[in-house]
N, CA, C and O of each residue as an XYZ file, in Angstrom:
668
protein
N     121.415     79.930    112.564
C     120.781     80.624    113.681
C     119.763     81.616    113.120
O     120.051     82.282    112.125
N     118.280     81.764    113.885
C     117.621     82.632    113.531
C     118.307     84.223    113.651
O     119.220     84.640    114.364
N     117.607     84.779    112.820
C     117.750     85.987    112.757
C     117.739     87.020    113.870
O     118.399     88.046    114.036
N     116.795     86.438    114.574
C     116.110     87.595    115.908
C     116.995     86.912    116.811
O     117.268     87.743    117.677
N     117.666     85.685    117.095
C     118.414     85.199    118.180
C     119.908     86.615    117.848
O     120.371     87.369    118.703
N     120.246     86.547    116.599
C     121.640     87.111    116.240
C     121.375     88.572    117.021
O     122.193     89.061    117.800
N     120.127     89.163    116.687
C     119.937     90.690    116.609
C     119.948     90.215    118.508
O     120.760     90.727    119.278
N     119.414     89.690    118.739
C     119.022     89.645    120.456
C     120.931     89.512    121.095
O     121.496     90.413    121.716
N     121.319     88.694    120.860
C     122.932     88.563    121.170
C     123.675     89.913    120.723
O     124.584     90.330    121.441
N     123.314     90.618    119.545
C     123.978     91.708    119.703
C     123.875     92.692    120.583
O     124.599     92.950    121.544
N     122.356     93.541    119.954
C     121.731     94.043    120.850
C     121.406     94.296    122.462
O     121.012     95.309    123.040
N     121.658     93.265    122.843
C     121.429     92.853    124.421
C     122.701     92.351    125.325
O     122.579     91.960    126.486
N     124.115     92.434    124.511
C     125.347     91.146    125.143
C     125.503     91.639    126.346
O     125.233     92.819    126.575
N     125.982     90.766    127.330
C     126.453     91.174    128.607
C     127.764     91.584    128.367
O     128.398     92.178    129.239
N     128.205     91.343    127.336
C     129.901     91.280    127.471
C     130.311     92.262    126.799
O     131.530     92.389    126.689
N     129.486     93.168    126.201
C     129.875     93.326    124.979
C     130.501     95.558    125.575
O     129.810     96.095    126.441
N     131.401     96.168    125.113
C     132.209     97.460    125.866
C     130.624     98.365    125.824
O     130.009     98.724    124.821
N     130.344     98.517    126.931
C     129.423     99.685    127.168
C     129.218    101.071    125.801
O     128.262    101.133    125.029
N     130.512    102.130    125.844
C     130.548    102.676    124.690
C     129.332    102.240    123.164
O     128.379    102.725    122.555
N     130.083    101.194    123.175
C     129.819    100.240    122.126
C     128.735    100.064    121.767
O     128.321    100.366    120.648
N     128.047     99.511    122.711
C     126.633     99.189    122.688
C     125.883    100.541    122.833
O     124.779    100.477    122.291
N     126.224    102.095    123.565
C     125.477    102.623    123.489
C     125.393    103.603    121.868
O     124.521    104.374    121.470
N     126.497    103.226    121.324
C     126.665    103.573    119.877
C     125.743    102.805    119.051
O     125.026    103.360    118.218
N     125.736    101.688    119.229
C     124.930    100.940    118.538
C     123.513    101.269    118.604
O     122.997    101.459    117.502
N     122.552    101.413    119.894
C     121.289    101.882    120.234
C     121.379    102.953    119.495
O     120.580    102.965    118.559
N     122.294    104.149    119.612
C     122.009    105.760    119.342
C     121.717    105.730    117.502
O     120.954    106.466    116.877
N     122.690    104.520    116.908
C     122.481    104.429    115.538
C     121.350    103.275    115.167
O     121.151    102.887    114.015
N     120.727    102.850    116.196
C     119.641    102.023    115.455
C     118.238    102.666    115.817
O     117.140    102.336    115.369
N     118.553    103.729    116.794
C     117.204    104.303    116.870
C     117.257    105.545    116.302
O     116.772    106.455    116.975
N     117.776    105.847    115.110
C     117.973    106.841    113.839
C     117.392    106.346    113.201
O     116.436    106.779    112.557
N     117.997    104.927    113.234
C     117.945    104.472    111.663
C     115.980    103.752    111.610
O     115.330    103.633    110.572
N     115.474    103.399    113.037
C     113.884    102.725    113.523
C     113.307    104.121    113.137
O     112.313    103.900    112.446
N     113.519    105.599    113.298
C     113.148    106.315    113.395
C     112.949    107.040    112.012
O     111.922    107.695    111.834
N     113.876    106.943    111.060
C     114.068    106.761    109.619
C     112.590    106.301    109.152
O     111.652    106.879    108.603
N     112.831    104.945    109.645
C     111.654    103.812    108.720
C     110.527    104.015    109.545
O     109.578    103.366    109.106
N     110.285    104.569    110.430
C     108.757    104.999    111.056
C     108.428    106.217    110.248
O     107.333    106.082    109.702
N     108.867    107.082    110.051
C     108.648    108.629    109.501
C     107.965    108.475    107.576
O     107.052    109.133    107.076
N     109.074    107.063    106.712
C     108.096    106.773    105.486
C     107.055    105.752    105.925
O     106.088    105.946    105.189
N     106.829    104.927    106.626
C     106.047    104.101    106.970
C     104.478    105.168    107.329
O     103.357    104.945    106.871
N     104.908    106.406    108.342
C     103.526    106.959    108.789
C     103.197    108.337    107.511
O     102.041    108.739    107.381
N     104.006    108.763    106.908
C     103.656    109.211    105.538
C     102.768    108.774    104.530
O     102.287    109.441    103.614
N     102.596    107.512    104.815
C     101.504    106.606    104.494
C     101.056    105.692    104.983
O     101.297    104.613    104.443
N     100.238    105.713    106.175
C      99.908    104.668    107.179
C      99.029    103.607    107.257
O      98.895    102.759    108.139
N      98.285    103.817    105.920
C      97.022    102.973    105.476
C      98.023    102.169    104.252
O      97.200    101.855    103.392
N      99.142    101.786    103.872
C      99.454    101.221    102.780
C     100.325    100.148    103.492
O     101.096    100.467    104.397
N     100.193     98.964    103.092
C     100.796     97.795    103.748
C     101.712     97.463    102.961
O     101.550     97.281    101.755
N     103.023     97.325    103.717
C     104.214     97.419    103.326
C     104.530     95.896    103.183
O     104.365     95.357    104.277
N     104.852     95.178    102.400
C     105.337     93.645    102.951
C     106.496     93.493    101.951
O     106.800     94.480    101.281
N     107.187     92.310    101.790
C     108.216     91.468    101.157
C     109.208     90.360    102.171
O     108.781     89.523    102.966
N     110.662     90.683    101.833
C     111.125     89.353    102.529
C     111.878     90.408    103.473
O     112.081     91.599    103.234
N     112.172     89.806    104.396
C     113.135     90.448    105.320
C     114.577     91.663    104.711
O     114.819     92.828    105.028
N     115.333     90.623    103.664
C     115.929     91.036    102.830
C     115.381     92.198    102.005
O     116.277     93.034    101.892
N     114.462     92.514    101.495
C     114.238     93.082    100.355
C     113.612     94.903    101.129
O     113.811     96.079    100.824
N     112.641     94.013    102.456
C     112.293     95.660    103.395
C     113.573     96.346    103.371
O     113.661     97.485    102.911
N     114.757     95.598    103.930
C     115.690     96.232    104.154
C     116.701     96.830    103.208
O     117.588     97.604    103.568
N     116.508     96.420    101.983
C     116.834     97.249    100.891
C     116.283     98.536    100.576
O     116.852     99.604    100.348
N     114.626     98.121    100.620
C     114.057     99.290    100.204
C     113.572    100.549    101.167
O     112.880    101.503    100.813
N     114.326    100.199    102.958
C     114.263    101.271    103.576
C     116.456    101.226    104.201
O     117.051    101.341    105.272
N     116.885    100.979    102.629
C     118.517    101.060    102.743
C     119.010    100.940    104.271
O     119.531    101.772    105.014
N     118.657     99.615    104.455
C     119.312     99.494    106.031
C     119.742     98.041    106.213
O     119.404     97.308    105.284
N     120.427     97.459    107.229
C     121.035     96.236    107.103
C     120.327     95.165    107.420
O     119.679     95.448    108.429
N     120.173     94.373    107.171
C     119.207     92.824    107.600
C     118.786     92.948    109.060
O     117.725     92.924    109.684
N     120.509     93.137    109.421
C     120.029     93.528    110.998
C     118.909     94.229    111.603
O     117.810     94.103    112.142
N     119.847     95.077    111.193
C     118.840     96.598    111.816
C     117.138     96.361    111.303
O     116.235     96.836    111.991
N     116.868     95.647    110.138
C     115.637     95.289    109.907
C     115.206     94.177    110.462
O     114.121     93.810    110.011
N     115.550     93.673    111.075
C     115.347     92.242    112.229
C     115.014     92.707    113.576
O     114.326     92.076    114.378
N     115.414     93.566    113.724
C     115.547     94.715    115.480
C     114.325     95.559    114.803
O     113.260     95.274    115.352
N     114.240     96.170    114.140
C     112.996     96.716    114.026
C     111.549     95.624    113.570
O     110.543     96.062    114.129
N     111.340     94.756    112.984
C     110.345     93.934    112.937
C     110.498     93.469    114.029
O     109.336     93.150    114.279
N     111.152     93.144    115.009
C     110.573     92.807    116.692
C     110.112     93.961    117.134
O     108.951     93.907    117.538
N     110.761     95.238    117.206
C     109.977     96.252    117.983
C     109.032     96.505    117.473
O     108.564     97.520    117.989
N     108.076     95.918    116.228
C     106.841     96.472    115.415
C     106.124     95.449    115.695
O     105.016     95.703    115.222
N     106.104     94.679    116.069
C     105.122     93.371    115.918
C     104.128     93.202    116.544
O     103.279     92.423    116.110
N     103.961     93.811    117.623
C     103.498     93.547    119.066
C     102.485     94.548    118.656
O     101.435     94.496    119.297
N     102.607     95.846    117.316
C     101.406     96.440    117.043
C     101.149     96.332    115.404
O     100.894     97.233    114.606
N     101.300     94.963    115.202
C     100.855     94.912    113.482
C      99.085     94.149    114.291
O      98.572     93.853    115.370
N      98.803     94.177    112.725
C      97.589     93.538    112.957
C      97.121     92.017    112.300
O      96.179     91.257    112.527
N      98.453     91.987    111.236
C      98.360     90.281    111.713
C     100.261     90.248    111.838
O     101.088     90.712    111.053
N     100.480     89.420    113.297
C     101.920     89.402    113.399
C     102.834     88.529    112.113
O     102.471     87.941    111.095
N     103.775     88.710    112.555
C     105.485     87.920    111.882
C     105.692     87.286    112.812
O     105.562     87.374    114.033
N     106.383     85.947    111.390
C     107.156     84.761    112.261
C     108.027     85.367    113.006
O     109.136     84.984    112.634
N     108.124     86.132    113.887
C     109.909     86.860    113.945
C     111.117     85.548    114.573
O     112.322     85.604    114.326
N     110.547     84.577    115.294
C     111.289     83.664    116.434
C     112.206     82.535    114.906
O     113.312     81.998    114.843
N     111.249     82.606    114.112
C     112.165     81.799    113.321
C     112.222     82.169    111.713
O     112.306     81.433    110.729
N     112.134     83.789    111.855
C     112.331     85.066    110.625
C     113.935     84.094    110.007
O     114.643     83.537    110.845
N     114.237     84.046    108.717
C     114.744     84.280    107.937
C     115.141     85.266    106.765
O     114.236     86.006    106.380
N     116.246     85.364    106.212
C     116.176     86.784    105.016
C     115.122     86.462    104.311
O     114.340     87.353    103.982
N     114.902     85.175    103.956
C     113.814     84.851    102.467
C     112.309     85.290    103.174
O     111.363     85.683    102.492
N     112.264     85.140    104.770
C     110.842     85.111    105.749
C     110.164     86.570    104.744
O     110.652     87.622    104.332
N     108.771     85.895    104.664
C     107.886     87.000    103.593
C     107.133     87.762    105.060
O     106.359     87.143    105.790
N     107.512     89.085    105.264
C     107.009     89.714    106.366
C     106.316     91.069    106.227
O     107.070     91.985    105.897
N     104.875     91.415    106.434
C     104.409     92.535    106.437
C     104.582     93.655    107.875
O     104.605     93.307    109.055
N     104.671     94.827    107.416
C     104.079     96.106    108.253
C     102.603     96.560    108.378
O     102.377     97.569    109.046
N     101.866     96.083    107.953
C     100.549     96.367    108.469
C     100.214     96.675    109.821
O      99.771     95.805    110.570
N     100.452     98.216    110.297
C     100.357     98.278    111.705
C      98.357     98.753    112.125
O      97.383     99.022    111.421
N      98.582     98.642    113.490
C      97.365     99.346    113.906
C      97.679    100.928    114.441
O      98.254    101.236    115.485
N      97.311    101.533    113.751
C      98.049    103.373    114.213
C      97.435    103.397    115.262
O      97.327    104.621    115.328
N      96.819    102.954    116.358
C      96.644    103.228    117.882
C      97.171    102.638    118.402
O      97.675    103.165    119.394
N      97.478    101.126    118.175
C      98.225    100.194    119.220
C      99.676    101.194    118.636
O     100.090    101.840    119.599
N     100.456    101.454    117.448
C     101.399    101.702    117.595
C     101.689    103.105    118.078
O     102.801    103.578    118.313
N     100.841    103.529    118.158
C     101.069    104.992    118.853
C     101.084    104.602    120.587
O     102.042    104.828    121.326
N      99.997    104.073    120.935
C     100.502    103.414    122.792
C     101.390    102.742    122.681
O     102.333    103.205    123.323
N     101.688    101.620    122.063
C     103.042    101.290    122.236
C     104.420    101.791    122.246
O     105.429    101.316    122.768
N     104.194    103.138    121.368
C     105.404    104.155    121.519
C     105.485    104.602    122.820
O     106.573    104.639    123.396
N     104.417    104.960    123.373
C     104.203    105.803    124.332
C     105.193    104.739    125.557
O     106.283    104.798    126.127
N     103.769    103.624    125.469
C     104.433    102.250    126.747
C     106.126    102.689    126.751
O     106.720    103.088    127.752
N     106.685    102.525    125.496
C     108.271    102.062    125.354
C     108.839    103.261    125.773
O     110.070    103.233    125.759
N     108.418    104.136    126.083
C     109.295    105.820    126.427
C     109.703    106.502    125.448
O     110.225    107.597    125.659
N     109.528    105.918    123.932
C     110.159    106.413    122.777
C     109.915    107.991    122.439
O     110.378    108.044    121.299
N     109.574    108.985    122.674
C     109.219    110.265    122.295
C     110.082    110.593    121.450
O     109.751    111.660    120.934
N     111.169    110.145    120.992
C     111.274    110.328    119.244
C     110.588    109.639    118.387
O     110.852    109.935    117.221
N     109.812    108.837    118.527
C     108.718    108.257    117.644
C     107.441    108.444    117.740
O     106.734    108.178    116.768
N     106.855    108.962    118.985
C     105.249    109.313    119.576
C     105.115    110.573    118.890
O     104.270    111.024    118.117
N     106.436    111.119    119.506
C     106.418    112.982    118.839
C     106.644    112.964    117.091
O     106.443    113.934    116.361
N     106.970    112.017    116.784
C     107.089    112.793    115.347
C     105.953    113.429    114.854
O     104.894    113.464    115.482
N     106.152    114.026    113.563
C     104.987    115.288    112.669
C     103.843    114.510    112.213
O     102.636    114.723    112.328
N     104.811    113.098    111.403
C     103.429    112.904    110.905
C     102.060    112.025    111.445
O     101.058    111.689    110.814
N     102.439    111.792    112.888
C     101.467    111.757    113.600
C      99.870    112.760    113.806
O      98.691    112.422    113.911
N     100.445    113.851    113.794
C      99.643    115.328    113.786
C      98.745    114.748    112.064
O      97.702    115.392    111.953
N      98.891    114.046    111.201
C      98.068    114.576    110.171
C      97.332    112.527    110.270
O      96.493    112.022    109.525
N      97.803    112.106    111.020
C      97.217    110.824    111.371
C      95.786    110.949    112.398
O      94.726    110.418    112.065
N      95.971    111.846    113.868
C      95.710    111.867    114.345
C      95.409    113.364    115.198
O      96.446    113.904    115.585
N      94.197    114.048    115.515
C      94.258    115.452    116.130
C      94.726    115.236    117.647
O      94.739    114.255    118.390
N      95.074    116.472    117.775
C      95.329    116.652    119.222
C      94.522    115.924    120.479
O      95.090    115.721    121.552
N      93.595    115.675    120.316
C      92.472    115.246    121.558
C      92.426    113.702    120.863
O      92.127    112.882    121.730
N      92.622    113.134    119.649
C      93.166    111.951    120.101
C      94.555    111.055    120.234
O      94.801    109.850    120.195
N      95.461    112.456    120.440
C      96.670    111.901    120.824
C      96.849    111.991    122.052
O      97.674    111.193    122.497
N      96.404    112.636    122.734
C      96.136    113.165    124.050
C      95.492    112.151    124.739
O      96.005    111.953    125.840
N      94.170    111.156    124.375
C      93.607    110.082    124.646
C      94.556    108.930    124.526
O      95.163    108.250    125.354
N      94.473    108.939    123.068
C      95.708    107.697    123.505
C      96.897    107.487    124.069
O      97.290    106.416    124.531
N      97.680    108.867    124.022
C      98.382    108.962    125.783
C      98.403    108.028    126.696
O      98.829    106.882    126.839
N      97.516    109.262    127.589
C      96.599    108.583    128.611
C      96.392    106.670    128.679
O      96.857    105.845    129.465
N      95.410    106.510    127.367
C      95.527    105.160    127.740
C      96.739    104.479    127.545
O      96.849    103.462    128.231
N      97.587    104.723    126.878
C      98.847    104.221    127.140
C      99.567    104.258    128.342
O     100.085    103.206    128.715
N      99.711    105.382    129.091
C      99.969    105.343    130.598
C      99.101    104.443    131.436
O      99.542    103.943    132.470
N      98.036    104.256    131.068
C      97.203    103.389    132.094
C      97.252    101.645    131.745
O      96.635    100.735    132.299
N      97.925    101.617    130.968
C      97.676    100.106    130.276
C      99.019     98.790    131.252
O      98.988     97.572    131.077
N     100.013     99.510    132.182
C     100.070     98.812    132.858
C     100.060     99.071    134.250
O     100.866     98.838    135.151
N      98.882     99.641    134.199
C      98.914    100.148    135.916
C      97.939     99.048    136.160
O      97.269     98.330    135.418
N      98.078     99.151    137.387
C      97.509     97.912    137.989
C      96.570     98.344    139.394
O      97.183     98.696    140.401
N      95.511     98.311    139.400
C      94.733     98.948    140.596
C      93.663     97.692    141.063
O      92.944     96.876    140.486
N      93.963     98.005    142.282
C      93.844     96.801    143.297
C      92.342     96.579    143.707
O      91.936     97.630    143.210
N      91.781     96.296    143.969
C      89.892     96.294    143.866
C      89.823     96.350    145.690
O      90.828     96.096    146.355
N      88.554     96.702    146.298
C      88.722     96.791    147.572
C      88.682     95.470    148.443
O      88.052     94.454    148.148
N      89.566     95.687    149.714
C      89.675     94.680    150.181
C      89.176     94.281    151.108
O      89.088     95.049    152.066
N      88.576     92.760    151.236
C      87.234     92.288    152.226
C      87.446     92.354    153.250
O      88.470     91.927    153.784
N      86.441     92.962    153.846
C      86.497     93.083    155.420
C      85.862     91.765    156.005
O      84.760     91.330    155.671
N      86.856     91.092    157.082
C      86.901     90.234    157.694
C      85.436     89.385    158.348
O      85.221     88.210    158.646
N      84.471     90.847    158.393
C      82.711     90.806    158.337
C      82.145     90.777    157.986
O      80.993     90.583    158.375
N      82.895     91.106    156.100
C      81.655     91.444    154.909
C      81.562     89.745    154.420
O      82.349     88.820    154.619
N      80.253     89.796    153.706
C      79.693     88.615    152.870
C      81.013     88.513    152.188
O      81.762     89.404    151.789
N      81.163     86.725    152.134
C      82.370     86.684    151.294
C      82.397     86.645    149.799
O      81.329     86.307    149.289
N      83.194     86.866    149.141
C      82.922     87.109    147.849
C      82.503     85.968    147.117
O      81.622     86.037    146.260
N      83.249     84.652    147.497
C      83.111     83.728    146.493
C      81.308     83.751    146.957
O      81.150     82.533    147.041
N      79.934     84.348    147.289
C      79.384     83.708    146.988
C      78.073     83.113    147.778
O      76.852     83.141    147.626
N      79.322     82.380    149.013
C      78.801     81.627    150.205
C      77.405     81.632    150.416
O      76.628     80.712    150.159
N      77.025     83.236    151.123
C      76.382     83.590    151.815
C      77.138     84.096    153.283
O      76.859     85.163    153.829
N      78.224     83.042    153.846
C      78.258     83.180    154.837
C      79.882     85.044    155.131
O      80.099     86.003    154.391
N      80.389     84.734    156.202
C      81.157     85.819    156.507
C      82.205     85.688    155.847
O      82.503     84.554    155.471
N      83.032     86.771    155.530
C      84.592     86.261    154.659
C      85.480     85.550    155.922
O      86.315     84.703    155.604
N      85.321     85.853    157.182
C      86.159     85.538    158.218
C      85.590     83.780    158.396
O      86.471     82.928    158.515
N      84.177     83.358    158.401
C      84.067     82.016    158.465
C      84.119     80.732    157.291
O      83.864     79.530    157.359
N      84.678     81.828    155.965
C      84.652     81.280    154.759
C      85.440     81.057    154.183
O      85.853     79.904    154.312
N      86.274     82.081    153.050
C      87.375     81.564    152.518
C      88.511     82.747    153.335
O      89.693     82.677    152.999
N      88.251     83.412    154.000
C      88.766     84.064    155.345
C      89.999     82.909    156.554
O      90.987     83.181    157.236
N      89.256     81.681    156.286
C      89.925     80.749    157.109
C      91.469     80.772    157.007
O      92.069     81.016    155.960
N      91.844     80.595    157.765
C      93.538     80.223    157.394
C      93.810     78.546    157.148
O      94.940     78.137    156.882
């Protein structure tokens, strides 16, 4: 079984004692929070090896390094196999420090948006921006809607009500 299926069945079980699972989150987002803090200490240096070996060298379990290369991926800048990651899978951290800073934001994480060494990545007015666009990135705003008299959009010429207005 892949790797990310195991971490997804743990991580996610329906079955599995509430307690339990919220022990598990409280100690894997220490331990994500750990490996973000040397990762942005140096944010321009691309981290790679095998699944196995990251997780040696940020002393954490295969697992827990399987759950974190899914939550990173979505802001590297060239992705990981993650769907069919193996220990031997050769996987980089090469992130984009803006997508991963909105993506912190998107995820609600403010133990990872807020950390320090953000401040020497980035000044105030553009953390403040990328905020913002992070709050706006899934809002969804609706464009105005045709009046039953106006020219129709697709084009026509003719009325939206005698055009694509029709029922």
């Amino acid at each position: 079984m892949a790797l990310l299926q195991e971490w997804r069945d743990i991580a996610y079980s329906q079955t599995a004692d509430k307690q339990q699972l919220q022990k598990f989150w409280s100690e894997y987002f220490l331990t994500e929070k750990g490996i973000y803090e040397e990762l942005l200490a140096a944010p321009d240096e691309v981290v790679s090896g095998t699944v196995k070996d990251l997780a040696e060298k940020f002393n954490v379990s295969v697992q827990a390094m399987t759950g974190f290369l899914d939550g990173i991926n979505d802001s590297l800048k060239v992705k990981n196999p993650i769907e069919e990651m193996t220990e031997d899978t050769t996987v980089n951290l090469g992130f984009d420090k803006e997508l991963l800073y909105k993506n912190m934001v998107d995820a609600k994480a403010d133990w990872l948006y807020e950390l320090p060494m953000w401040d020497q990545i980035f000044d105030e007015e553009k953390k403040k921006l990328l905020y913002r666009d992070a709050k706006k990135m899934n809002t969804i705003v609706k464009g105005k809607k045709v009046g039953r008299n106006d020219p129709c959009p697709c084009g026509s010429g003719k009325k939206y009500k005698y055009c694509c207005g029709r029922n």
